[in-house]
Amino acid sequence: MRILYHSVLPSITHAMLELGVPDGEGENLLGKATVSDHGDLAIACHSLSRTLKKSPIEIAEELSSILAPLLDGITNISAVNGFVNLKATDSWLEEKCRETCNDIRLGIPLSSNPRTVAIDYSSPNVAKEMHVGHLRSTVIGDSLTRILEFLGNTVIRENHIGDWGTPFGMLIEHLLDMGEGSNENELSVGDLDGFYKTARNKFDSDESFADRSRARVVLLQGGDEETIRLWQVLVDESTRYFNEVYQLLGVLLVDDDLMGESAYHHLLPDVVSRLNEQGLLKNSDGADVVFPGGHLNRDGEPLPLIVRKGDGGYNYATTDLACIIDRVERLKVDDLLYVVGTPQSRHFQMVFSVAYQAGLLNESNTTVHVNFGSVLGNDGKVLKSRSGSAVKLVDLLKESVSRANDVIGDKNPNLTGIEREDIANAIGIGAVKYADLSTDRTRDYMFDWARMLSFEGDTAPYLQYAHARIKSIFERVDSDEWKSSSIQITNEYESRLARSIVSFSDAVESAATDLMPNRICIHLHEIASSFGSFYENCPVLNAEEIPIINSRLLLCDTTARILSTGLELLGIDAPNRM
RNA sequence: GGGCGUGUAGCAUAGCCUGGAUAAUGCACCGGCCUCCUAAGCCGGGGACCGCGGGUUCGAAUCCUGCCGCGCCCGCCA
């Protein structure tokens, strides 16, 4: 509880001084109580024992008697086992909770130092199916976008699609073989993989096709008009498909966010010459490289970042450097975020390092590889996209929506038509997104249908359900006098709920600083759970006294707003009914 | 071989950065709760040598170190 911490800190400092604790040593001991029964905050006095030459128990007792008058009305204080426990008083909590309830931003301040942030995420490949691997990047990046924007930062979404490179030779030749007329069918939702694989197979087995493909790559890179036109057909078909998936997923990405590899193509020679001007460029085995230092190859020799291959072509390191130049110099970006899987961490370390060395970035910039774990199969091994067993993203999403629809039929048959469709969508998509967002993103991710599509326990539907239950209460409320009500804490359920309400900002702040959306999930589950107990145990509309009814309505309303706001930050809808 | 990461109940996770008091949550399991604001819910219960061994500390899941298991990366793919 950050606000409580700040409320009591000056008094702690004062009390420590009075006890004779050296400056700065005492305040650091103030922290969250590990056992909530004991209090909200606690001071472990054991480490003071040496300097003060007293037992921790004595110190804790003295400290509490000094603090008691200072914090009168803010916290109750007790000394146990050498800990000073601080527990917010009901009256303090009532006041602070009411402030949060009345705040449009639910207690979350705007950043005092807003930044311009580029977030590189999603990045599917043209003419390739989006699979579950793309889900992570897309969903995490989308949530981070929402969170950082909510805090007042300027976010530039960058969808760095794979729309350039050698595979396009074979894809274009395959397109020609198929006949352009049929591309509509072949490239539309459902068979992108078939198109790619067929092309790949032909490339591997048919010598003349392979030759044509290689020749086509040369034409493409040379800017041949007809080749570019065919390439554009592939790109357009694919982006149309990506947009369908994005729409189904409900993410913010739109065409304006597309900044594919091809967009940087013309800048690549410039990247190399700038590195050369900085004296960083070396020639190694015929390739132009930079040695950023700090990385070794298998033989213990320095590992280079290759920016121009032996055959004169450029590779992804060059493109990534071009991106940095573009984002920093044209878009005036402060922070660069890359929502990309952990396996690429060394690549990013090297690229960032070279970018700093070349002066493309300076101290005012930050670069973060927002890494995430691999998607594993039930066997605990990484799902391979090439083996063909990868699950298509659309299939997964549709399956989830369909299951949600079944549950609705079961639980609430009154819902019909468009409303039912919308709700099935919110639940089905929400469940999948939440399954992805609610764990530490850096850990590997076990692909598990049951878990992803589960609508029980710590899931999006649980949160949505809590939200919908609250909304149903307000369908019976005519007056809005509760809006100006005070908060009255009359039992443990209200007290726990109020604590959850007041702490929402902690979670959002933590999610933003560490770029960890799961911190929000944890808190939303906590508040939904607090609400669950409250709802079962505290009659709202049937309470006996009007002030209690109004207080509870205000708690309900705020809980609903926190749930919908929190879910929105995750990119998940919160329907009013379900 | 080197580097990076990871190991918490049957399963899945939180907590680890910033060390504290009976290690938190969900699924599964056992037992209760719908004449009453949505039972996708609520209440109660059992279940963990926090991978193993050292070290630092008054105190270690958390910090350091060694080992073991697993994963990823280690020069012209992205």
XYZ file of C-alpha atoms (C1' of nucleotides) in Angstrom:
656
model
C 0.000 0.000 0.000
C 2.050 2.826 -1.365
C -0.147 5.614 -0.082
C -0.001 4.303 3.448
C 3.746 3.964 3.172
C 4.073 7.618 2.205
C 1.669 8.695 4.904
C 3.646 7.108 7.697
C 7.202 7.531 6.440
C 7.871 10.990 7.951
C 6.794 9.737 11.343
C 9.030 6.703 11.034
C 11.978 8.920 10.187
C 11.190 11.077 13.177
C 10.842 8.151 15.539
C 14.055 6.550 14.353
C 15.912 9.771 14.990
C 14.503 9.932 18.473
C 15.646 6.388 19.131
C 19.125 7.302 18.025
C 19.230 5.307 14.815
C 21.744 6.719 12.322
C 20.188 8.721 9.501
C 18.636 6.663 6.729
C 19.148 3.324 8.392
C 15.745 3.048 9.976
C 13.413 4.045 7.171
C 14.638 1.226 4.990
C 13.205 -1.240 7.428
C 9.684 -0.096 6.696
C 8.106 -2.561 4.346
C 5.035 -4.568 3.548
C 3.901 -6.831 6.339
C 4.434 -10.400 5.213
C 1.459 -11.636 7.133
C -1.621 -9.576 6.444
C -3.149 -10.459 9.804
C -0.368 -8.558 11.466
C -0.879 -5.370 9.579
C -0.339 -3.520 6.332
C 3.216 -2.420 6.965
C 5.875 -3.652 9.324
C 9.236 -2.622 10.662
C 11.632 -5.467 11.460
C 13.745 -4.165 14.319
C 16.250 -6.999 14.531
C 19.001 -5.294 12.582
C 18.874 -2.279 14.912
C 19.745 -4.494 17.810
C 23.470 -4.114 17.340
C 23.673 -0.341 17.007
C 21.195 0.321 19.783
C 22.486 -2.456 22.018
C 19.005 -3.574 22.946
C 16.921 -6.570 22.114
C 14.704 -6.342 19.037
C 11.710 -6.841 21.280
C 12.636 -3.843 23.400
C 13.290 -1.726 20.318
C 9.991 -2.663 18.760
C 8.193 -1.742 21.943
C 9.928 1.587 22.308
C 9.381 2.365 18.664
C 5.687 1.643 18.893
C 5.228 3.852 21.902
C 6.958 6.716 20.102
C 4.971 6.090 16.935
C 1.569 5.628 18.534
C 0.835 9.325 19.124
C 2.426 10.358 15.832
C 0.315 8.017 13.778
C -2.842 8.390 15.770
C -5.776 8.016 13.398
C -3.634 6.678 10.569
C -2.543 3.291 11.807
C -2.919 1.036 14.761
C 0.408 -0.079 16.091
C 1.527 -3.221 17.793
C 4.877 -4.727 18.698
C 5.249 -8.457 18.191
C 8.422 -10.556 18.143
C 10.612 -7.591 17.390
C 8.365 -6.309 14.635
C 6.395 -3.112 14.740
C 3.164 -3.732 12.902
C 1.250 -0.887 11.348
C -2.317 -1.476 10.367
C -4.332 1.260 8.688
C -7.248 2.365 10.801
C -10.710 2.014 9.408
C -11.185 5.765 9.386
C -7.986 6.376 7.429
C -8.945 3.626 5.011
C -12.463 4.987 4.635
C -11.076 8.386 3.726
C -8.442 7.122 1.273
C -10.782 4.637 -0.283
C -13.328 7.342 -0.837
C -10.675 9.468 -2.549
C -9.886 6.590 -4.876
C -13.572 6.014 -5.550
C -14.035 9.634 -6.512
C -10.987 9.693 -8.754
C -11.587 9.139 -12.463
C -8.120 7.607 -12.661
C -8.729 5.348 -9.663
C -5.714 6.699 -7.831
C -3.257 6.169 -10.665
C -1.196 9.294 -11.256
C 0.032 10.360 -14.674
C 3.743 9.935 -15.157
C 5.763 12.891 -13.933
C 8.275 12.206 -16.667
C 6.368 11.076 -19.758
C 8.433 9.420 -22.466
C 8.087 8.672 -26.128
C 8.248 4.925 -26.429
C 8.439 2.739 -29.508
C 7.138 -0.756 -28.923
C 8.128 -3.323 -31.493
C 5.706 -6.209 -31.319
C 3.659 -8.848 -33.120
C 5.850 -8.939 -36.246
C 4.318 -11.789 -38.227
C 5.787 -12.913 -41.538
C 4.149 -12.214 -44.856
C 2.807 -15.333 -46.522
C 3.069 -17.277 -43.303
C 0.434 -18.343 -40.874
C 0.284 -16.643 -37.488
C 0.713 -19.290 -34.837
C 0.688 -19.327 -31.057
C 4.227 -17.947 -30.959
C 2.918 -14.660 -32.326
C 0.235 -14.609 -29.684
C 2.690 -13.795 -26.938
C 4.374 -10.907 -28.662
C 1.087 -9.470 -29.885
C -0.767 -9.742 -26.610
C 2.074 -8.612 -24.364
C 3.013 -5.729 -26.640
C -0.587 -4.646 -26.865
C -0.983 -4.616 -23.098
C 2.243 -2.689 -22.568
C 1.060 -0.148 -25.108
C -2.144 0.358 -23.169
C -0.425 0.546 -19.810
C 2.232 3.024 -20.860
C -0.288 5.198 -22.659
C -2.572 5.200 -19.666
C 0.269 6.612 -17.616
C 0.639 9.476 -20.057
C 3.490 8.289 -22.234
C 3.449 8.596 -26.009
C 3.558 5.150 -27.525
C 4.487 4.395 -31.099
C 3.434 0.916 -32.129
C 5.795 -0.741 -34.554
C 4.662 -3.855 -36.342
C 7.891 -4.966 -37.932
C 6.506 -7.547 -40.312
C 8.781 -9.888 -42.218
C 8.090 -8.683 -45.720
C 11.538 -8.823 -47.290
C 14.332 -11.265 -47.881
C 15.264 -14.336 -49.815
C 12.077 -16.376 -49.237
C 10.208 -13.898 -51.399
C 11.937 -15.187 -54.497
C 10.310 -18.571 -54.110
C 7.023 -17.140 -52.907
C 6.701 -14.925 -55.935
C 7.650 -17.737 -58.311
C 5.113 -19.963 -56.640
C 2.502 -17.262 -56.971
C 3.235 -17.102 -60.692
C 3.016 -20.889 -60.989
C -0.323 -20.914 -59.256
C -1.593 -18.166 -61.473
C -2.422 -14.912 -59.855
C -6.120 -15.432 -60.195
C -6.055 -18.153 -57.622
C -4.075 -16.283 -55.047
C -7.238 -15.065 -53.451
C -8.079 -18.586 -52.380
C -4.634 -19.736 -51.584
C -3.648 -16.754 -49.523
C -6.852 -16.132 -47.705
C -7.474 -17.072 -44.120
C -6.740 -20.672 -43.574
C -4.120 -21.663 -46.034
C -1.183 -19.340 -45.757
C 0.881 -22.189 -44.423
C -0.064 -24.384 -47.360
C 1.117 -21.712 -49.744
C 4.427 -21.269 -47.962
C 5.081 -24.952 -47.543
C 4.351 -25.797 -51.140
C 6.729 -23.088 -52.249
C 9.326 -24.360 -49.822
C 8.966 -27.933 -51.016
C 9.327 -26.931 -54.622
C 12.379 -24.890 -53.741
C 13.976 -27.873 -52.026
C 13.098 -30.480 -54.622
C 12.943 -28.669 -57.944
C 16.274 -27.354 -59.184
C 14.865 -25.099 -61.863
C 12.321 -23.630 -59.495
C 15.120 -22.877 -57.070
C 17.078 -21.154 -59.815
C 14.083 -19.060 -60.824
C 13.560 -18.152 -57.184
C 17.102 -16.963 -56.748
C 16.871 -14.927 -59.921
C 13.624 -13.468 -58.659
C 15.269 -12.339 -55.447
C 17.765 -10.379 -57.499
C 14.946 -8.773 -59.446
C 13.135 -7.932 -56.240
C 16.150 -6.321 -54.664
C 16.864 -4.478 -57.894
C 13.414 -2.961 -57.778
C 12.048 -4.582 -60.920
C 8.600 -3.133 -61.407
C 6.679 -6.311 -62.193
C 8.412 -8.183 -59.362
C 7.562 -5.454 -56.911
C 3.963 -5.609 -58.044
C 3.807 -9.349 -57.385
C 5.526 -8.858 -54.049
C 2.920 -6.244 -53.190
C 0.163 -8.740 -53.933
C 1.620 -11.091 -51.356
C 2.060 -8.330 -48.805
C -1.461 -6.995 -49.293
C -3.057 -10.401 -48.985
C -1.117 -11.119 -45.838
C -1.772 -7.839 -44.117
C -5.447 -8.232 -44.870
C -5.213 -11.548 -43.058
C -3.215 -10.121 -40.164
C -5.878 -7.493 -39.712
C -8.544 -10.153 -39.467
C -6.609 -11.836 -36.701
C -5.950 -8.539 -34.942
C -9.607 -7.680 -35.097
C -10.578 -11.036 -33.680
C -7.966 -10.639 -30.974
C -9.015 -7.080 -30.262
C -5.577 -5.521 -30.315
C -4.781 -1.936 -31.205
C -2.584 -2.652 -34.231
C -3.708 -1.054 -37.492
C -2.191 -0.546 -40.940
C -0.491 2.663 -39.850
C 1.600 0.661 -37.412
C 3.041 -1.513 -40.164
C 6.705 -0.857 -40.602
C 8.066 -3.936 -42.315
C 11.614 -4.846 -43.076
C 11.170 -3.519 -46.593
C 10.604 -0.027 -45.221
C 14.196 0.121 -44.042
C 15.691 -1.496 -47.065
C 16.966 1.708 -48.652
C 18.652 2.768 -45.385
C 20.865 -0.280 -45.062
C 23.888 0.956 -47.052
C 23.781 4.060 -44.919
C 23.893 1.999 -41.739
C 27.064 0.316 -42.881
C 28.727 3.543 -43.933
C 27.887 5.183 -40.635
C 29.459 2.310 -38.774
C 32.460 2.658 -41.018
C 32.731 6.397 -40.309
C 32.802 5.583 -36.628
C 35.707 3.264 -37.272
C 33.744 0.289 -35.980
C 33.586 -1.689 -39.195
C 35.916 -4.637 -39.676
C 36.174 -7.110 -42.482
C 36.055 -10.703 -41.397
C 35.940 -13.657 -43.772
C 34.626 -11.358 -46.460
C 31.780 -9.957 -44.380
C 31.502 -6.464 -42.893
C 31.144 -6.843 -39.166
C 31.335 -4.981 -35.880
C 32.842 -6.522 -32.765
C 30.787 -5.139 -29.890
C 32.822 -7.044 -27.298
C 31.558 -9.144 -24.462
C 30.530 -12.095 -26.584
C 32.592 -15.045 -27.670
C 32.074 -17.743 -30.228
C 32.586 -21.451 -29.720
C 36.322 -21.141 -30.147
C 36.631 -18.384 -27.599
C 37.138 -15.693 -30.215
C 35.223 -12.395 -30.203
C 31.780 -12.745 -31.702
C 30.942 -10.276 -34.449
C 27.676 -8.661 -35.382
C 27.462 -9.134 -39.138
C 26.008 -6.133 -40.915
C 26.900 -7.017 -44.478
C 27.272 -10.584 -45.587
C 30.075 -11.924 -47.719
C 27.752 -11.904 -50.724
C 27.003 -8.229 -50.234
C 23.528 -8.773 -48.802
C 22.299 -7.313 -45.557
C 20.770 -9.175 -42.701
C 18.491 -8.590 -39.744
C 21.170 -6.942 -37.615
C 21.506 -4.254 -40.261
C 17.763 -3.806 -40.394
C 17.527 -3.546 -36.633
C 20.175 -0.837 -36.619
C 18.312 0.992 -39.367
C 15.172 0.772 -37.216
C 17.007 2.350 -34.339
C 18.174 5.218 -36.510
C 14.682 5.724 -37.862
C 13.027 5.614 -34.476
C 15.492 7.867 -32.740
C 16.185 10.386 -35.478
C 12.899 10.597 -37.334
C 10.411 9.672 -34.628
C 12.361 11.213 -31.727
C 11.823 8.159 -29.575
C 13.273 8.014 -26.045
C 12.737 4.365 -25.237
C 12.913 1.372 -27.539
C 11.050 -1.760 -26.504
C 11.233 -5.052 -28.367
C 8.664 -7.652 -27.469
C 10.532 -10.633 -28.837
C 11.250 -14.114 -27.512
C 14.129 -14.815 -25.144
C 16.144 -16.857 -27.675
C 17.048 -13.611 -29.368
C 18.484 -12.000 -26.279
C 22.088 -12.171 -27.399
C 21.193 -10.651 -30.730
C 19.595 -7.676 -29.027
C 22.455 -7.262 -26.602
C 24.836 -7.013 -29.496
C 22.638 -4.711 -31.567
C 22.067 -2.350 -28.631
C 25.736 -2.370 -27.811
C 26.740 -1.508 -31.367
C 24.074 1.186 -31.548
C 25.465 2.894 -28.464
C 29.039 2.549 -29.658
C 28.115 4.062 -33.005
C 26.363 6.946 -31.307
C 22.968 5.994 -32.726
C 21.747 6.019 -29.137
C 22.845 8.079 -26.163
C 22.327 8.216 -22.393
C 18.879 9.716 -22.788
C 17.675 6.565 -24.545
C 16.814 3.235 -23.070
C 16.567 -0.045 -24.905
C 14.758 -3.031 -23.498
C 14.424 -6.470 -24.934
C 11.030 -7.289 -23.461
C 11.718 -10.988 -23.713
C 9.294 -13.805 -23.251
C 9.613 -17.553 -22.890
C 9.176 -20.111 -25.597
C 5.883 -21.814 -26.244
C 6.237 -25.430 -25.219
C 4.163 -28.430 -26.180
C 2.658 -30.884 -23.709
C 5.942 -32.767 -23.810
C 7.754 -29.714 -22.456
C 9.613 -29.178 -25.704
C 9.511 -26.083 -27.842
C 6.740 -26.087 -30.375
C 8.348 -26.029 -33.775
C 6.661 -23.917 -36.380
C 8.329 -25.749 -39.250
C 7.361 -29.223 -38.205
C 3.840 -28.357 -39.184
C 2.393 -29.173 -35.802
C 2.117 -25.552 -34.774
C -1.372 -24.562 -33.839
C -2.839 -21.816 -35.949
C -3.736 -18.753 -33.979
C -7.130 -18.297 -35.617
C -8.110 -21.860 -34.859
C -7.213 -21.434 -31.241
C -9.176 -18.209 -30.925
C -12.233 -19.578 -32.671
C -12.199 -22.685 -30.539
C -12.084 -20.582 -27.426
C -14.967 -18.375 -28.516
C -16.993 -21.426 -29.403
C -16.387 -22.967 -25.989
C -17.383 -19.702 -24.336
C -20.552 -19.751 -26.360
C -21.325 -23.239 -25.062
C -20.836 -22.160 -21.480
C -23.137 -19.203 -21.967
C -25.815 -21.555 -23.295
C -25.351 -23.533 -20.141
C -25.145 -20.769 -17.551
C -27.230 -17.986 -18.978
C -29.556 -19.092 -21.780
C -31.312 -15.732 -21.629
C -28.521 -14.203 -23.615
C -29.179 -14.354 -27.328
C -28.317 -12.876 -30.690
C -25.609 -10.283 -31.137
C -25.233 -9.731 -27.421
C -24.485 -13.384 -26.890
C -21.981 -13.348 -29.727
C -20.221 -10.320 -28.327
C -20.068 -11.840 -24.878
C -18.818 -15.184 -26.164
C -16.146 -13.245 -27.965
C -15.143 -11.262 -24.901
C -14.947 -14.372 -22.771
C -13.248 -16.625 -25.293
C -10.625 -14.121 -26.380
C -10.204 -12.804 -22.867
C -9.482 -16.281 -21.540
C -6.727 -16.852 -24.069
C -5.145 -13.454 -23.535
C -5.301 -13.711 -19.773
C -3.696 -17.152 -19.797
C -0.819 -15.577 -21.652
C -0.555 -12.352 -19.665
C -1.049 -13.669 -16.169
C 2.289 -15.417 -15.800
C 5.791 -14.032 -15.697
C 6.454 -13.393 -19.359
C 10.098 -14.430 -19.140
C 9.250 -17.999 -18.266
C 8.605 -20.652 -20.839
C 5.004 -21.101 -21.621
C 3.343 -24.474 -21.703
C 0.766 -24.585 -24.438
C -2.218 -26.161 -22.795
C -5.714 -26.047 -24.241
C -7.368 -26.848 -20.953
C -5.628 -24.077 -19.148
C -6.029 -21.524 -21.901
C -9.705 -22.172 -22.329
C -10.591 -22.696 -18.717
C -13.269 -20.398 -17.413
C -12.734 -21.187 -13.759
C -10.270 -20.020 -11.174
C -7.707 -17.345 -11.916
C -8.955 -16.553 -15.387
C -10.340 -13.614 -17.301
C -13.903 -14.985 -17.094
C -13.637 -14.994 -13.309
C -12.810 -11.304 -13.400
C -15.436 -10.618 -16.032
C -17.989 -12.489 -14.004
C -17.263 -10.423 -10.913
C -17.664 -7.325 -13.048
C -20.942 -8.492 -14.538
C -22.343 -9.355 -11.120
C -21.644 -5.852 -9.938
C -23.255 -4.386 -13.013
C -26.360 -6.443 -12.379
C -26.737 -4.799 -8.996
C -26.848 -1.389 -10.588
C -29.640 -2.446 -12.903
C -31.837 -2.249 -9.820
C -30.579 1.116 -8.634
C -32.502 4.251 -9.602
C -30.982 7.002 -7.522
C -27.363 8.016 -7.783
C -27.038 9.481 -4.321
C -24.524 6.740 -3.521
C -22.051 8.570 -5.738
C -21.516 11.196 -3.084
C -21.601 8.703 -0.259
C -18.847 8.187 2.256
C -17.264 4.783 2.758
C -18.143 2.880 5.885
C -16.075 -0.088 6.881
C -18.147 -2.228 9.170
C -16.588 -5.669 8.751
C -13.555 -7.583 7.507
C -15.014 -8.056 4.021
C -15.406 -4.357 3.409
C -12.025 -3.744 4.883
C -10.311 -6.229 2.596
C -12.113 -4.877 -0.449
C -11.207 -1.298 0.459
C -7.564 -2.308 0.769
C -7.668 -3.863 -2.677
C -9.234 -0.728 -4.098
C -6.658 1.573 -2.598
C -3.782 -0.608 -3.837
C -4.746 -0.762 -7.486
C -2.296 1.967 -8.415
C 0.579 -0.033 -6.902
C -0.093 -2.837 -9.338
C -0.296 -0.615 -12.414
C 2.827 1.235 -11.428
C 4.690 -2.009 -10.883
C 3.487 -3.421 -14.196
C 4.722 -0.314 -15.990
C 8.149 -0.083 -14.361
C 8.958 -3.732 -14.846
C 7.011 -4.100 -18.088
C 5.169 -6.993 -16.483
C 1.433 -7.048 -17.219
C 1.023 -10.036 -14.897
C 1.324 -7.670 -11.926
C -2.033 -6.240 -12.974
C -3.504 -9.726 -13.325
C -2.414 -10.612 -9.811
C -4.066 -7.548 -8.401
C -7.266 -7.942 -10.394
C -7.598 -11.474 -9.149
C -7.074 -10.260 -5.616
C -9.740 -7.587 -5.908
C -12.184 -9.939 -7.632
C -11.612 -12.415 -4.873
C -12.103 -9.743 -2.205
C -15.257 -8.772 -3.959
C -16.426 -12.387 -4.111
C -16.261 -12.704 -0.339
C -17.811 -9.309 0.155
C -20.630 -10.108 -2.224
C -21.502 -13.357 -0.501
C -21.349 -11.882 2.972
C -22.512 -8.298 2.709
C -25.960 -7.568 1.366
C -25.787 -4.426 -0.732
C -29.301 -3.413 -1.721
C -30.774 -5.404 1.119
C -28.635 -3.816 3.810
C -30.611 -2.323 6.640
C -29.395 1.242 6.656
C -29.294 3.654 3.740
C -25.753 4.926 4.462
C -24.505 1.336 4.412
C -26.278 0.664 1.142
C -24.720 3.747 -0.388
C -21.283 2.990 0.941
C -21.481 -0.530 -0.431
C -22.748 0.709 -3.767
C -19.771 3.012 -3.990
C -17.441 0.115 -3.193
C -19.176 -1.986 -5.846
C -18.985 0.711 -8.461
C -15.312 1.322 -7.849
C -14.543 -2.381 -7.918
C -16.298 -2.621 -11.275
C -14.339 0.320 -12.604
C -11.073 -1.160 -11.430
C -11.936 -4.477 -13.031
C -12.910 -2.925 -16.340
C -9.977 -0.521 -16.332
C -7.543 -3.245 -15.375
C -8.900 -5.603 -17.992
C -8.748 -2.827 -20.536
C -5.064 -2.371 -19.739
C -4.686 -6.046 -20.570
C -6.702 -5.622 -23.746
C -9.631 -7.644 -22.417
C -13.285 -6.623 -22.598
C -15.501 -6.501 -19.555
C -19.114 -7.095 -20.649
C -21.935 -5.761 -18.467
C -23.766 -9.046 -18.607
C -22.632 -12.602 -18.993
C 33.394 -26.271 -23.991
C 31.567 -20.929 -23.127
C 27.404 -17.597 -22.226
C 22.407 -16.614 -20.720
C 18.072 -18.341 -18.334
C 15.375 -21.666 -15.299
C 14.143 -25.434 -11.124
C 8.554 -23.570 -5.361
C 2.450 -29.184 -3.114
C -0.061 -34.218 -8.241
C -0.302 -30.048 -12.042
C 0.110 -24.747 -13.157
C 1.924 -20.420 -10.920
C 3.002 -15.826 -7.293
C 6.762 -14.210 -4.174
C 13.173 -13.495 -5.686
C 15.407 -7.182 -8.012
C 14.637 -4.170 -2.493
C 16.363 -10.881 2.980
C 12.378 -11.105 8.140
C 7.382 -13.585 11.856
C 2.722 -20.016 10.356
C 5.840 -19.762 1.943
C 0.638 -17.155 -1.181
C -2.909 -18.385 -5.382
C -5.551 -21.346 -8.997
C -6.643 -26.390 -10.971
C -7.328 -31.274 -9.210
C -8.914 -33.806 -4.369
C -12.289 -34.029 0.410
C -16.546 -31.669 3.156
C -20.340 -27.776 3.379
C -23.553 -23.459 0.919
C -28.689 -21.626 -4.206
C -37.177 -20.029 -0.765
C -32.152 -14.139 -0.432
C -28.392 -8.569 -5.189
C -25.822 -13.869 -11.510
C -23.319 -20.971 -7.809
C -18.492 -18.978 -14.238
C -19.531 -18.089 -7.228
C -18.726 -18.535 -1.631
C -17.028 -21.092 3.120
C -13.943 -24.940 5.368
C -10.059 -29.030 4.851
C -5.812 -32.113 3.459
C -1.437 -31.627 0.475
C 5.678 -28.153 -0.075
C 12.668 -31.163 3.086
C 11.034 -23.626 -1.978
C 16.435 -28.969 -7.167
C 20.938 -30.521 -3.837
C 25.297 -28.927 -0.838
C 28.164 -24.993 1.201
C 28.628 -19.646 2.570
C 27.052 -14.492 4.254
C 23.407 -12.970 8.180
C 20.448 -12.402 14.521
C 17.345 -14.242 10.204
C 17.719 -17.040 3.317
C 12.549 -19.344 -1.368
C 14.949 -14.417 -1.776
C 21.945 -12.563 -1.648
C 26.977 -15.287 -2.885
C 29.192 -19.961 -4.373
C 29.705 -25.206 -6.109
C 27.066 -29.225 -8.141
C 22.777 -31.577 -10.672
C 18.465 -31.369 -14.120
C 16.074 -28.698 -18.102
C 15.889 -24.877 -21.986
C 17.984 -21.366 -25.300
C 22.200 -19.057 -27.770
C 27.389 -19.433 -29.478
C 29.530 -16.000 -37.803
C 27.179 -14.732 -42.723
C 18.511 -17.429 -41.317
C 15.104 -14.047 -38.795
